[in-house]
Coordinates of C-alpha atoms in Angstrom, one line a residue:
Chain A
M1 CA 0.0 0.0 0.0
P2 CA -0.6 2.5 -1.5
V3 CA -2.3 1.0 -4.5
Y4 CA -3.1 3.4 -7.3
N5 CA -5.8 1.9 -9.5
I6 CA -6.1 3.6 -12.8
A7 CA -8.9 3.0 -15.3
T8 CA -9.0 4.6 -18.8
N9 CA -11.3 4.5 -21.7
Y10 CA -8.5 3.7 -24.2
P11 CA -5.2 1.8 -23.6
L12 CA -2.1 3.8 -22.7
N13 CA 1.1 2.5 -24.3
Y14 CA 3.7 0.8 -22.1
E15 CA 6.1 3.8 -22.1
I16 CA 3.3 6.1 -20.9
R17 CA 2.2 3.6 -18.2
K18 CA 5.7 3.3 -16.9
A19 CA 6.3 7.0 -16.9
T20 CA 2.9 7.6 -15.2
A21 CA 3.7 5.0 -12.5
A22 CA 7.1 6.6 -12.0
R23 CA 5.6 10.1 -11.6
I24 CA 3.0 8.8 -9.2
T25 CA 5.7 7.0 -7.1
D26 CA 7.8 10.2 -7.1
I27 CA 4.9 12.4 -6.0
H28 CA 3.7 9.9 -3.4
C29 CA 7.1 9.5 -1.8
Q30 CA 8.0 13.1 -1.9
L31 CA 4.8 14.3 -0.2
T32 CA 4.2 11.5 2.3
G33 CA 7.8 10.3 3.0
A34 CA 6.7 6.7 2.2
P35 CA 9.3 4.4 0.7
P36 CA 8.9 3.7 -3.1
E37 CA 8.8 -0.1 -2.6
F38 CA 5.3 0.4 -1.0
V39 CA 3.9 2.1 -4.1
N40 CA 1.8 -0.1 -6.5
V41 CA 0.3 1.3 -9.6
I42 CA -2.1 -0.8 -11.8
F43 CA -3.7 0.1 -15.1
M44 CA -6.9 -1.1 -16.7
H45 CA -8.4 0.0 -20.0
G46 CA -11.6 -0.3 -21.9
H47 CA -13.5 1.3 -19.0
P48 CA -16.2 3.7 -20.2
L49 CA -15.9 6.5 -17.6
K50 CA -18.3 9.2 -16.7
K51 CA -18.8 12.0 -19.2
G52 CA -15.8 14.3 -19.6
K53 CA -13.3 11.9 -18.0
E54 CA -10.6 10.0 -19.8
L55 CA -8.8 8.6 -16.8
S56 CA -9.8 7.8 -13.3
V57 CA -7.4 6.9 -10.4
I58 CA -8.5 5.6 -7.1
C59 CA -5.9 5.2 -4.4
N60 CA -5.9 3.3 -1.2
V61 CA -3.4 5.0 1.1
R62 CA -2.5 4.5 4.7
S63 CA -4.3 7.1 7.0
G64 CA -3.3 8.4 10.3
G65 CA 0.2 9.1 11.6
N66 CA 1.7 12.2 10.0
R67 CA -1.1 12.5 7.4
N68 CA -3.8 15.1 7.8
A69 CA -6.6 16.3 5.5
E70 CA -4.4 19.0 4.0
L71 CA -1.7 16.6 3.0
T72 CA -4.2 14.2 1.6
E73 CA -5.8 16.9 -0.6
D74 CA -2.3 18.1 -1.7
L75 CA -1.5 14.5 -2.6
R76 CA -4.7 14.1 -4.6
V77 CA -4.2 17.3 -6.6
A78 CA -0.5 16.6 -7.2
I79 CA -1.3 13.1 -8.4
R80 CA -4.0 14.3 -10.8
N81 CA -1.7 17.0 -12.2
G82 CA 1.2 14.6 -12.5
I83 CA -0.9 12.1 -14.4
S84 CA -2.1 14.8 -16.7
E85 CA 1.5 15.7 -17.6
T86 CA 2.6 12.1 -18.4
T87 CA -0.6 11.1 -20.3
G88 CA -1.3 14.3 -22.1
Y89 CA -4.9 14.4 -20.7
L90 CA -6.1 17.7 -19.4
P91 CA -6.4 17.9 -15.6
Q92 CA -10.1 18.2 -15.8
E93 CA -10.2 14.9 -17.8
V94 CA -8.5 13.1 -14.9
S95 CA -10.4 12.3 -11.8
A96 CA -8.5 11.3 -8.6
H97 CA -10.0 9.9 -5.5
L98 CA -8.1 8.8 -2.3
L99 CA -9.4 6.4 0.3
G100 CA -7.6 6.2 3.7
F101 CA -7.0 2.9 5.3
P102 CA -5.7 2.2 8.8
A103 CA -2.2 0.8 8.4
S104 CA -3.0 -1.9 11.0
W105 CA -5.5 -3.5 8.6
A106 CA -2.8 -4.5 6.1
M107 CA 0.3 -6.7 5.9
E108 CA 3.3 -6.5 3.6
G109 CA 6.7 -7.9 4.0
G110 CA 5.2 -10.5 6.4
E111 CA 4.3 -7.7 9.0
I112 CA 1.5 -5.4 9.7
L113 CA 2.2 -2.1 7.9
P114 CA 3.7 0.7 10.0
E115 CA 1.9 3.9 10.8
P116 CA 2.7 6.7 8.3
G117 CA 6.0 8.3 9.4
E118 CA 7.2 5.2 11.2
E119 CA 8.5 3.3 8.2
T120 CA 12.3 3.3 9.0
A121 CA 12.3 0.8 11.8
W122 CA 9.7 -1.4 9.9
L123 CA 11.9 -1.4 6.7
H124 CA 15.0 -2.3 8.7
R125 CA 13.2 -5.1 10.5
T126 CA 11.5 -6.6 7.4
H127 CA 14.6 -6.4 5.2
S128 CA 16.9 -7.9 7.8
A129 CA 14.6 -10.8 8.5
Chain B
M1 CA -21.9 -12.4 1.3
R2 CA -18.5 -11.0 1.9
K3 CA -16.1 -10.3 -1.0
A4 CA -12.3 -10.5 -1.6
L5 CA -10.7 -8.6 -4.5
I6 CA -7.4 -10.3 -5.5
V7 CA -5.0 -8.8 -8.1
I8 CA -2.3 -11.0 -9.5
Q9 CA 0.1 -10.8 -12.4
A10 CA -0.5 -12.8 -15.6
E11 CA 1.7 -15.9 -16.2
Q12 CA 3.0 -15.7 -12.6
I13 CA 0.6 -18.2 -10.8
S14 CA -0.8 -21.3 -12.6
D15 CA -4.5 -22.1 -12.6
A16 CA -3.9 -25.0 -10.3
K17 CA -2.1 -22.8 -7.8
I18 CA -4.9 -20.2 -8.0
E19 CA -7.4 -23.0 -7.2
H20 CA -5.3 -24.0 -4.3
L21 CA -4.9 -20.4 -3.0
D22 CA -8.6 -19.9 -3.3
T23 CA -9.2 -22.9 -1.1
L24 CA -6.7 -21.6 1.4
I25 CA -8.3 -18.2 1.5
Q26 CA -11.7 -19.8 2.2
K27 CA -10.2 -22.0 4.9
H28 CA -8.4 -19.2 6.7
Y29 CA -11.4 -16.9 6.4
R30 CA -13.7 -19.5 8.0
E31 CA -11.2 -20.1 10.8
H32 CA -10.4 -16.5 11.6
V33 CA -13.3 -14.3 10.4
G34 CA -16.5 -16.3 10.2
S35 CA -18.7 -18.7 8.4
E36 CA -20.2 -16.2 6.1
K37 CA -19.6 -17.1 2.4
L38 CA -16.7 -15.3 0.8
L39 CA -16.9 -14.4 -2.9
T40 CA -13.4 -14.3 -4.3
L41 CA -12.8 -12.2 -7.5
W42 CA -9.4 -12.8 -9.1
N43 CA -8.2 -10.0 -11.3
T44 CA -5.3 -11.2 -13.5
L45 CA -3.5 -8.2 -14.9
P46 CA -1.7 -8.6 -18.3
K47 CA 2.0 -8.0 -18.3
G48 CA 3.1 -4.4 -18.3
Q49 CA -0.1 -3.1 -16.6
A50 CA 1.2 -3.1 -13.0
F51 CA 4.3 -1.4 -11.4
T52 CA 5.8 -1.7 -7.9
D53 CA 8.7 0.5 -6.8
Y54 CA 9.1 1.8 -10.4
E55 CA 9.4 -1.6 -12.0
D56 CA 7.1 -4.1 -13.6
S57 CA 5.3 -5.6 -10.7
R58 CA 5.6 -9.2 -9.4
S59 CA 3.3 -8.4 -6.5
S60 CA -0.1 -10.0 -5.4
L61 CA -2.6 -7.8 -3.7
I62 CA -5.3 -9.4 -1.6
T63 CA -8.1 -7.3 -0.2
M64 CA -10.7 -9.0 1.9
E65 CA -13.9 -7.8 3.6
C66 CA -14.7 -8.4 7.3
P67 CA -17.3 -7.1 9.7
N68 CA -17.0 -3.6 11.2
N69 CA -15.1 -3.4 14.6
F70 CA -13.3 -6.7 13.7
P71 CA -10.8 -7.6 16.5
Q72 CA -7.3 -6.7 15.6
E73 CA -5.9 -9.9 17.1
S74 CA -8.0 -12.0 14.8
R75 CA -7.1 -9.8 11.8
V76 CA -3.4 -10.3 12.5
A77 CA -3.9 -14.1 12.9
M78 CA -5.8 -14.3 9.6
L79 CA -3.3 -12.2 7.6
T80 CA -0.3 -14.0 9.1
S81 CA -1.7 -17.5 8.4
L82 CA -2.7 -16.6 4.9
E83 CA 0.5 -14.8 4.1
R84 CA 2.6 -17.8 5.1
D85 CA 0.5 -20.3 3.1
W86 CA 0.3 -18.0 0.1
R87 CA 4.1 -17.6 -0.1
T88 CA 4.5 -21.4 0.3
V89 CA 2.3 -22.0 -2.7
T90 CA 3.7 -19.2 -4.9
G91 CA 7.3 -18.9 -3.8
Q92 CA 7.0 -15.1 -3.7
N93 CA 9.1 -13.1 -1.3
P94 CA 7.4 -11.3 1.6
H95 CA 7.5 -7.9 -0.1
Q96 CA 5.6 -9.3 -3.1
V97 CA 2.5 -10.1 -1.1
M98 CA 0.2 -7.4 0.3
L99 CA -2.9 -8.5 2.2
A100 CA -5.6 -6.4 3.8
L101 CA -8.6 -7.3 5.9
V102 CA -10.9 -4.3 5.5
E103 CA -14.0 -3.6 7.5
E104 CA -17.2 -3.6 5.6
T105 CA -18.0 0.1 5.5
L106 CA -14.6 1.0 4.0
F107 CA -14.6 -2.1 1.8
A108 CA -18.0 -0.9 0.3
D109 CA -16.4 2.5 -0.4
V110 CA -13.6 0.8 -2.3
F111 CA -15.9 -1.5 -4.2
N112 CA -18.5 1.2 -5.0
S113 CA -15.9 3.8 -6.0
N114 CA -14.8 1.4 -8.8
K115 CA -18.3 1.3 -10.1
Q116 CA -19.2 4.9 -9.6
R117 CA -16.4 6.2 -11.8
L118 CA -18.0 4.4 -14.8
S119 CA -20.6 5.6 -17.1
P120 CA -23.9 3.7 -17.2
I121 CA -22.6 1.7 -20.2
G122 CA -19.4 1.1 -18.3
R123 CA -21.2 -0.2 -15.3
L124 CA -23.2 -2.6 -17.6
C125 CA -20.0 -3.8 -19.2
L126 CA -18.5 -4.4 -15.8
V127 CA -21.6 -6.4 -14.6
L128 CA -21.6 -8.4 -17.8
K129 CA -17.8 -9.2 -17.4
V130 CA -18.2 -10.3 -13.8
F131 CA -21.4 -12.3 -14.6
S132 CA -19.8 -14.1 -17.6
S133 CA -16.8 -14.9 -15.4
F134 CA -19.1 -16.2 -12.7
V135 CA -20.9 -18.5 -15.1
R136 CA -17.7 -19.8 -16.6
A137 CA -16.4 -20.4 -13.0
R138 CA -19.5 -22.4 -12.1
L139 CA -19.3 -24.5 -15.3
T140 CA -15.7 -25.3 -14.8
G141 CA -15.6 -25.5 -11.0
S142 CA -12.8 -22.9 -10.8
P143 CA -12.5 -19.6 -9.0
I144 CA -14.0 -16.4 -10.6
S145 CA -11.1 -15.0 -12.6
F146 CA -10.9 -12.4 -15.2
N147 CA -8.8 -9.9 -17.0
P148 CA -9.9 -6.5 -15.6
N149 CA -9.7 -4.7 -19.0
L150 CA -13.2 -4.4 -20.3

């Protein structure tokens, strides 16, 4: 986690998908301080979206810890704009929606995920196991 | 009926292993969560459609629904048991398996947000895709599995 789930009407080519995933990873890590190995981005196409939208991203992110409503909204807007730049879609053609999950509800690396901001010890522990 | 949304990468896990994993999910769910039926939906992503840590992904993402106010101790037991068995079957490393046991209110938000972003035609396409996969699964006795591209 996070998992960024992207749906588009039309397929994006591989280079654009890879560049978009990289941009999302950069933005997510810069704004939240999360490590990039947490960031998953998946793409699906052939999804007829609501009128006026060419791409929709829904993201499941860890909530709590050092994340407040302002940071979450900043992240949502930055993700939408970053995707717009890599795909060429206008910002208003991209919808971005974030859903917050308690970290304690998920497991990765064989351990319950750390609270946002407490990743360092978790990473050290799970990588040295 | 509770639901589980599972995302795996194409050509990474054989059909036989998917059937085995499906059985394990149901088993652990009954043991740790409850006797309510769990509908598992397997999304198999074609190559090049998933990325983790900047690279083509080799990760599996398992998101399951549970009742609200579910005890954390039971959640950890469920995730720990399933994670261990999953990796035994697939041979994936611990960082390639992400599991979540999500309470029903938030799970409904996730499930519904995937439908709500679609146009009416898109929703119909999604329903038809899932329904045809359901029929195929019933006929073959295999888990409900589909390519999420519509």
